[in-house]
Amino acid sequence: MRIAIIGLGLIGGSIGLALKRASGDRDLRVIGVPRREETVGKALSIGAIDEGTTDTKKGVEGADLVLICTPINLILPVLKDIAPHLKAGAVVTDVGSSKAEIVSQAERAVPKGAYFVGGHPMAGKEKVKLEEAEADLFKGRIYVLTPTSRTSKKALEKVRYLVGLLGSRIMEMDPKLHDLVVAAVSHMPLAVAAALVNTVEFAEKGKDEMMRCAASGFRDTTRIASGDPALGVDMFTTNKSSVLKMLSAFKKSLGRIEKLIKEGDPKKIEKELELAKIFRDSIYG
Ligand code: NAP
């Protein structure tokens, strides 16, 4: 099986490393298709690919599976670019962190005889780029696939096989539901974390003291605000309506706590916090 990975950053590089490790006696060949020539050398030297080229057309020629791992705003342009060069039966998948728009447009952009299956590994890091890639990034983690009524069963099986090689646990979801889910557990929390940090940044009084007293609670609650801002821009622009929906739900939730604090009834406050504790513990144990 020839597998082309377009975009060799944190995600593309980690997929390459995991596939190469899993290849063993399987007949797998991983072709890396980055933007810059020097990335081909780097990816070869860390063992993330078997061969590489910056020529996208050459990279996808003869590929059975193509993974688009570029920044999210390039996924559809790249797909349109490679479409005429895909072999009959080729399956294309992506790793973009929002799905509804990509899947609906990609299904129309793949040529007849080739197939598209949307995907999103629920794994990552605050730091990106190839230097951060690791073979174990997806091990045991959820990898969402977003088949629709138009998805070929055979193509889905191929992508499921590939995801299995990464050691991930597969979850299938409608693309729109996926976008709401990631808005709730990933994108909206980033907005909240950034807002928390900026609340201190713009404090009218005591900012220096706040900074010096900020201990592990503040650090844990705001960790994701230290991620690459470019990823956040991608999340908020490509998943706008779901993020806004979840932000509105968050404001309601915050409003409820604000009201309880104003009322000052310790029992009611405790009940609200207990509800959150029990639910959080049921997620993380
Ligand atoms: P990244 O580390 O910045 O990697 C993106 C890579 O794409 C870079 O290596 C970049 O090359 C390359 N690239 C840019 N334009 C290209 C082009 N025209 N052709 C080929 N390669 C090109 O970002 P990432 O974190 O891997 O994210 C990639 C995708 O994964 C995004 O769609 C994101 O939504 C998704 N994702 C990310 C995470 C996460 O936590 N980071 C998690 C799940 C999914 P240069 O190095 O030359 O700039």
Short mmCIF file of C-alpha atoms and ligand atoms in Angstrom, two decimals:
data_model
loop_
_atom_site.label_atom_id
_atom_site.label_comp_id
_atom_site.label_asym_id
_atom_site.label_seq_id
_atom_site.Cartn_x
_atom_site.Cartn_y
_atom_site.Cartn_z
CA MET A 1 0.00 0.00 0.00
CA ARG A 2 1.39 3.42 -0.99
CA ILE A 3 0.47 6.10 1.52
CA ALA A 4 1.14 9.76 0.72
CA ILE A 5 1.22 12.28 3.56
CA ILE A 6 0.84 15.88 2.42
CA GLY A 7 2.10 18.27 5.11
CA LEU A 8 4.78 16.96 7.46
CA GLY A 9 4.29 18.91 10.66
CA LEU A 10 3.38 17.61 14.11
CA ILE A 11 0.43 15.55 12.86
CA GLY A 12 1.73 14.44 9.42
CA GLY A 13 5.17 13.65 10.88
CA SER A 14 3.69 11.69 13.79
CA ILE A 15 1.47 9.69 11.42
CA GLY A 16 4.55 8.93 9.29
CA LEU A 17 6.55 7.76 12.33
CA ALA A 18 3.68 5.58 13.57
CA LEU A 19 3.06 4.03 10.14
CA LYS A 20 6.75 3.31 9.59
CA ARG A 21 6.96 1.65 12.98
CA ALA A 22 3.84 -0.41 12.27
CA SER A 23 4.92 -1.37 8.76
CA GLY A 24 7.09 -4.35 9.83
CA ASP A 25 6.38 -7.11 7.34
CA ARG A 26 3.38 -5.25 5.95
CA ASP A 27 3.75 -3.96 2.42
CA LEU A 28 3.56 -0.24 3.26
CA ARG A 29 5.43 2.61 1.63
CA VAL A 30 5.15 6.09 3.10
CA ILE A 31 5.68 9.06 0.79
CA GLY A 32 6.09 12.47 2.43
CA VAL A 33 4.95 15.56 0.55
CA PRO A 34 5.97 18.66 2.49
CA ARG A 35 6.17 22.23 1.27
CA ARG A 36 9.92 22.68 1.67
CA GLU A 37 12.78 20.55 0.35
CA GLU A 38 14.64 20.61 3.70
CA THR A 39 11.62 18.98 5.37
CA VAL A 40 12.06 15.93 3.09
CA GLY A 41 15.58 15.50 4.49
CA LYS A 42 14.45 16.00 8.08
CA ALA A 43 11.56 13.54 7.73
CA LEU A 44 13.87 10.92 6.15
CA SER A 45 16.45 11.38 8.89
CA ILE A 46 13.95 10.78 11.72
CA GLY A 47 12.44 7.82 9.86
CA ALA A 48 8.99 9.34 9.29
CA ILE A 49 8.89 8.52 5.55
CA ASP A 50 10.40 6.12 3.01
CA GLU A 51 10.69 8.76 0.31
CA GLY A 52 9.67 12.36 -0.19
CA THR A 53 9.03 15.06 -2.73
CA THR A 54 7.78 18.64 -2.72
CA ASP A 55 6.01 17.96 -6.01
CA THR A 56 2.45 17.25 -4.90
CA LYS A 57 1.45 15.73 -8.23
CA LYS A 58 4.38 13.27 -8.13
CA GLY A 59 3.76 12.56 -4.45
CA VAL A 60 0.20 11.33 -4.92
CA GLU A 61 0.80 9.45 -8.16
CA GLY A 62 0.02 5.78 -7.60
CA ALA A 63 -0.94 6.37 -3.94
CA ASP A 64 -3.67 4.12 -2.53
CA LEU A 65 -4.23 6.43 0.41
CA VAL A 66 -3.57 10.16 0.67
CA LEU A 67 -3.57 11.95 4.04
CA ILE A 68 -3.84 15.73 3.95
CA CYS A 69 -2.12 17.06 7.08
CA THR A 70 -1.63 20.72 6.14
CA PRO A 71 -3.02 23.70 8.08
CA ILE A 72 -6.78 23.52 7.91
CA ASN A 73 -7.31 26.38 5.47
CA LEU A 74 -5.16 24.54 2.90
CA ILE A 75 -6.94 21.18 3.05
CA LEU A 76 -9.54 21.95 0.37
CA PRO A 77 -7.13 23.83 -1.96
CA VAL A 78 -4.67 20.90 -1.69
CA LEU A 79 -7.44 18.41 -2.42
CA LYS A 80 -8.52 20.36 -5.51
CA ASP A 81 -4.88 20.50 -6.59
CA ILE A 82 -4.29 16.74 -6.33
CA ALA A 83 -7.72 15.63 -7.60
CA PRO A 84 -6.68 15.23 -11.28
CA HIS A 85 -3.64 13.16 -10.28
CA LEU A 86 -5.31 10.60 -8.02
CA LYS A 87 -5.30 7.02 -9.25
CA ALA A 88 -8.59 5.16 -9.66
CA GLY A 89 -9.69 3.79 -6.31
CA ALA A 90 -7.51 6.19 -4.30
CA VAL A 91 -8.84 7.19 -0.89
CA VAL A 92 -8.18 10.66 0.50
CA THR A 93 -8.56 11.57 4.16
CA ASP A 94 -7.67 14.65 6.18
CA VAL A 95 -6.89 15.48 9.80
CA GLY A 96 -8.48 18.94 10.06
CA SER A 97 -9.91 19.87 13.44
CA SER A 98 -13.27 20.97 12.03
CA LYS A 99 -15.21 18.78 9.65
CA ALA A 100 -18.63 19.91 8.37
CA GLU A 101 -17.40 22.37 5.72
CA ILE A 102 -14.38 20.27 4.70
CA VAL A 103 -16.37 17.04 4.33
CA SER A 104 -19.22 18.56 2.32
CA GLN A 105 -16.85 20.32 -0.08
CA ALA A 106 -14.33 17.49 -0.27
CA GLU A 107 -17.00 14.96 -1.21
CA ARG A 108 -17.79 17.14 -4.21
CA ALA A 109 -14.14 17.82 -5.07
CA VAL A 110 -12.88 14.21 -5.34
CA PRO A 111 -12.99 12.93 -8.90
CA LYS A 112 -15.15 9.97 -9.91
CA GLY A 113 -13.46 6.71 -8.90
CA ALA A 114 -11.64 8.29 -5.93
CA TYR A 115 -13.06 8.65 -2.42
CA PHE A 116 -12.95 10.98 0.57
CA VAL A 117 -13.35 10.15 4.26
CA GLY A 118 -13.04 12.93 6.85
CA GLY A 119 -10.92 12.33 9.93
CA HIS A 120 -9.64 14.07 13.06
CA PRO A 121 -7.16 12.58 15.52
CA MET A 122 -8.06 13.79 19.00
CA ALA A 123 -4.44 14.16 19.97
CA GLY A 124 -2.01 17.00 19.76
CA LYS A 125 0.34 19.27 21.61
CA GLU A 126 0.71 22.96 22.28
CA LYS A 127 3.91 22.86 20.25
CA VAL A 128 3.67 21.99 16.58
CA LYS A 129 6.03 21.29 13.62
CA LEU A 130 7.94 18.18 12.59
CA GLU A 131 10.49 18.49 15.42
CA GLU A 132 7.68 17.73 17.88
CA ALA A 133 6.43 14.63 16.02
CA GLU A 134 6.28 11.33 17.91
CA ALA A 135 5.21 7.82 16.92
CA ASP A 136 3.10 7.42 20.07
CA LEU A 137 1.07 10.63 19.66
CA PHE A 138 -2.09 8.75 18.65
CA LYS A 139 -1.65 5.58 20.70
CA GLY A 140 -4.80 4.85 22.68
CA ARG A 141 -6.32 8.18 21.68
CA ILE A 142 -9.66 8.72 19.98
CA TYR A 143 -9.50 9.21 16.22
CA VAL A 144 -12.81 10.50 14.86
CA LEU A 145 -13.94 9.49 11.39
CA THR A 146 -16.87 11.35 9.85
CA PRO A 147 -18.46 9.17 7.17
CA THR A 148 -21.68 10.39 5.55
CA SER A 149 -24.36 8.71 3.45
CA ARG A 150 -22.09 9.37 0.44
CA THR A 151 -19.05 7.59 1.93
CA SER A 152 -17.91 4.38 0.24
CA LYS A 153 -17.83 1.45 2.71
CA LYS A 154 -14.60 0.17 1.13
CA ALA A 155 -12.93 3.57 1.45
CA LEU A 156 -14.02 3.80 5.09
CA GLU A 157 -12.55 0.35 5.74
CA LYS A 158 -9.20 1.47 4.28
CA VAL A 159 -9.08 4.52 6.53
CA ARG A 160 -10.13 2.42 9.53
CA TYR A 161 -7.21 0.08 8.76
CA LEU A 162 -4.81 3.02 8.62
CA VAL A 163 -6.08 4.50 11.89
CA GLY A 164 -5.75 1.05 13.48
CA LEU A 165 -2.06 1.06 12.55
CA LEU A 166 -1.63 4.30 14.52
CA GLY A 167 -2.91 2.54 17.64
CA SER A 168 -5.90 4.88 17.95
CA ARG A 169 -9.44 4.09 19.01
CA ILE A 170 -11.91 4.88 16.25
CA MET A 171 -15.11 6.81 16.83
CA GLU A 172 -17.50 7.53 13.97
CA MET A 173 -19.56 10.70 14.02
CA ASP A 174 -21.63 12.89 11.77
CA PRO A 175 -19.43 15.87 10.66
CA LYS A 176 -21.81 18.45 12.21
CA LEU A 177 -21.95 16.58 15.52
CA HIS A 178 -18.15 16.34 15.44
CA ASP A 179 -17.91 20.13 15.11
CA LEU A 180 -20.24 20.69 18.07
CA VAL A 181 -18.30 18.17 20.16
CA VAL A 182 -14.89 19.73 19.46
CA ALA A 183 -16.38 23.18 20.01
CA ALA A 184 -17.46 22.02 23.48
CA VAL A 185 -14.32 20.19 24.59
CA SER A 186 -11.57 21.92 22.67
CA HIS A 187 -12.39 25.15 20.85
CA MET A 188 -14.65 26.90 23.41
CA PRO A 189 -12.26 26.00 26.28
CA LEU A 190 -9.48 27.80 24.39
CA ALA A 191 -11.66 30.93 24.16
CA VAL A 192 -12.38 30.66 27.89
CA ALA A 193 -8.71 30.07 28.80
CA ALA A 194 -7.60 33.06 26.70
CA ALA A 195 -10.34 35.21 28.27
CA LEU A 196 -9.23 34.15 31.77
CA VAL A 197 -5.63 35.12 31.08
CA ASN A 198 -6.64 38.41 29.49
CA THR A 199 -8.85 39.22 32.49
CA VAL A 200 -5.68 39.37 34.59
CA GLU A 201 -3.72 41.06 31.80
CA PHE A 202 -6.27 43.92 31.76
CA ALA A 203 -6.88 44.06 35.52
CA GLU A 204 -7.12 47.70 36.59
CA LYS A 205 -5.56 47.05 39.97
CA GLY A 206 -3.12 44.49 41.42
CA LYS A 207 -1.97 42.95 38.14
CA ASP A 208 1.64 42.40 39.29
CA GLU A 209 0.50 40.78 42.53
CA MET A 210 -1.95 38.58 40.62
CA MET A 211 0.86 37.40 38.35
CA ARG A 212 3.14 36.61 41.27
CA CYS A 213 0.44 34.76 43.19
CA ALA A 214 -0.83 32.73 40.22
CA ALA A 215 -0.12 29.14 41.26
CA SER A 216 -0.99 25.70 39.87
CA GLY A 217 -4.78 26.30 39.76
CA PHE A 218 -4.42 29.23 37.39
CA ARG A 219 -1.70 27.44 35.42
CA ASP A 220 -3.81 24.27 34.94
CA THR A 221 -6.96 26.18 34.03
CA THR A 222 -5.19 28.29 31.42
CA ARG A 223 -2.65 25.79 30.00
CA ILE A 224 -4.15 25.72 26.52
CA ALA A 225 -3.88 29.51 26.20
CA SER A 226 -0.14 28.91 25.65
CA GLY A 227 -0.74 27.02 22.41
CA ASP A 228 0.10 28.25 18.92
CA PRO A 229 -2.31 31.17 18.25
CA ALA A 230 -2.49 30.13 14.58
CA LEU A 231 -4.25 26.89 15.59
CA GLY A 232 -6.78 28.91 17.58
CA VAL A 233 -7.47 31.15 14.62
CA ASP A 234 -8.15 28.00 12.56
CA MET A 235 -10.54 26.67 15.21
CA PHE A 236 -12.53 29.89 15.58
CA THR A 237 -12.77 30.66 11.87
CA THR A 238 -13.53 27.16 10.56
CA ASN A 239 -15.91 26.15 13.34
CA LYS A 240 -17.48 29.53 14.00
CA SER A 241 -21.15 28.62 14.46
CA SER A 242 -20.54 25.67 16.81
CA VAL A 243 -18.02 27.67 18.86
CA LEU A 244 -20.53 30.52 19.20
CA LYS A 245 -23.24 28.04 20.21
CA MET A 246 -21.02 26.58 22.95
CA LEU A 247 -19.85 30.02 24.12
CA SER A 248 -23.45 31.02 24.55
CA ALA A 249 -24.06 27.83 26.61
CA PHE A 250 -20.94 28.64 28.65
CA LYS A 251 -22.15 32.18 29.37
CA LYS A 252 -25.43 30.73 30.66
CA SER A 253 -23.52 28.33 32.88
CA LEU A 254 -21.28 31.13 34.19
CA GLY A 255 -24.35 33.31 34.71
CA ARG A 256 -25.87 30.60 36.91
CA ILE A 257 -22.75 30.56 39.09
CA GLU A 258 -22.68 34.37 39.17
CA LYS A 259 -26.30 34.41 40.37
CA LEU A 260 -25.53 31.86 43.10
CA ILE A 261 -22.55 33.92 44.29
CA LYS A 262 -24.74 37.04 44.42
CA GLU A 263 -27.40 35.17 46.42
CA GLY A 264 -24.68 33.84 48.75
CA ASP A 265 -26.50 30.64 49.77
CA PRO A 266 -23.65 28.21 50.64
CA LYS A 267 -25.85 25.13 50.10
CA LYS A 268 -26.82 26.14 46.59
CA ILE A 269 -23.23 27.08 45.70
CA GLU A 270 -22.00 23.72 47.03
CA LYS A 271 -24.65 21.88 44.99
CA GLU A 272 -23.57 23.59 41.76
CA LEU A 273 -19.87 22.89 42.40
CA GLU A 274 -20.63 19.31 43.40
CA LEU A 275 -22.50 18.79 40.14
CA ALA A 276 -19.39 19.90 38.23
CA LYS A 277 -17.07 17.76 40.37
CA ILE A 278 -19.14 14.60 39.92
CA PHE A 279 -19.42 15.11 36.16
CA ARG A 280 -15.70 15.91 35.72
CA ASP A 281 -14.72 12.89 37.83
CA SER A 282 -16.97 10.71 35.66
CA ILE A 283 -14.95 11.82 32.61
CA TYR A 284 -11.42 11.55 34.01
CA GLY A 285 -11.94 9.15 36.89
P1 NAP B 1 2.09 22.02 11.77
O1 NAP B 1 2.96 21.26 12.72
O2 NAP B 1 2.26 23.50 11.65
O3 NAP B 1 2.26 21.35 10.35
C1 NAP B 1 1.66 21.80 9.18
C2 NAP B 1 2.56 21.38 8.07
O4 NAP B 1 1.98 21.65 6.81
C3 NAP B 1 3.90 22.11 8.11
O5 NAP B 1 4.92 21.17 8.07
C4 NAP B 1 3.86 22.96 6.84
O6 NAP B 1 5.11 23.11 6.24
C5 NAP B 1 3.02 22.10 5.96
N1 NAP B 1 2.46 22.83 4.84
C6 NAP B 1 2.00 24.09 4.80
N2 NAP B 1 1.57 24.38 3.58
C7 NAP B 1 1.76 23.26 2.82
C8 NAP B 1 1.52 22.93 1.47
N3 NAP B 1 0.98 23.81 0.65
N4 NAP B 1 1.86 21.68 1.03
C9 NAP B 1 2.40 20.77 1.87
N5 NAP B 1 2.67 21.04 3.17
C10 NAP B 1 2.35 22.27 3.63
O7 NAP B 1 0.57 21.78 12.10
P2 NAP B 1 -0.14 20.46 12.69
O8 NAP B 1 -0.34 20.66 14.13
O9 NAP B 1 0.56 19.25 12.21
O10 NAP B 1 -1.58 20.61 12.01
C11 NAP B 1 -1.86 20.07 10.76
C12 NAP B 1 -3.34 19.73 10.70
O11 NAP B 1 -3.64 18.87 11.79
C13 NAP B 1 -4.28 20.93 10.80
O12 NAP B 1 -5.25 20.82 9.79
C14 NAP B 1 -4.91 20.79 12.19
O13 NAP B 1 -6.27 21.21 12.18
C15 NAP B 1 -4.83 19.30 12.41
N6 NAP B 1 -4.74 18.90 13.82
C16 NAP B 1 -3.83 19.49 14.64
C17 NAP B 1 -3.74 19.07 15.97
C18 NAP B 1 -2.74 19.69 16.92
O14 NAP B 1 -2.88 19.57 18.13
N7 NAP B 1 -1.70 20.34 16.43
C19 NAP B 1 -4.56 18.05 16.43
C20 NAP B 1 -5.46 17.42 15.55
C21 NAP B 1 -5.54 17.87 14.25
P3 NAP B 1 6.22 24.09 6.86
O15 NAP B 1 6.81 23.33 7.97
O16 NAP B 1 7.11 24.26 5.72
O17 NAP B 1 5.53 25.35 7.28
#
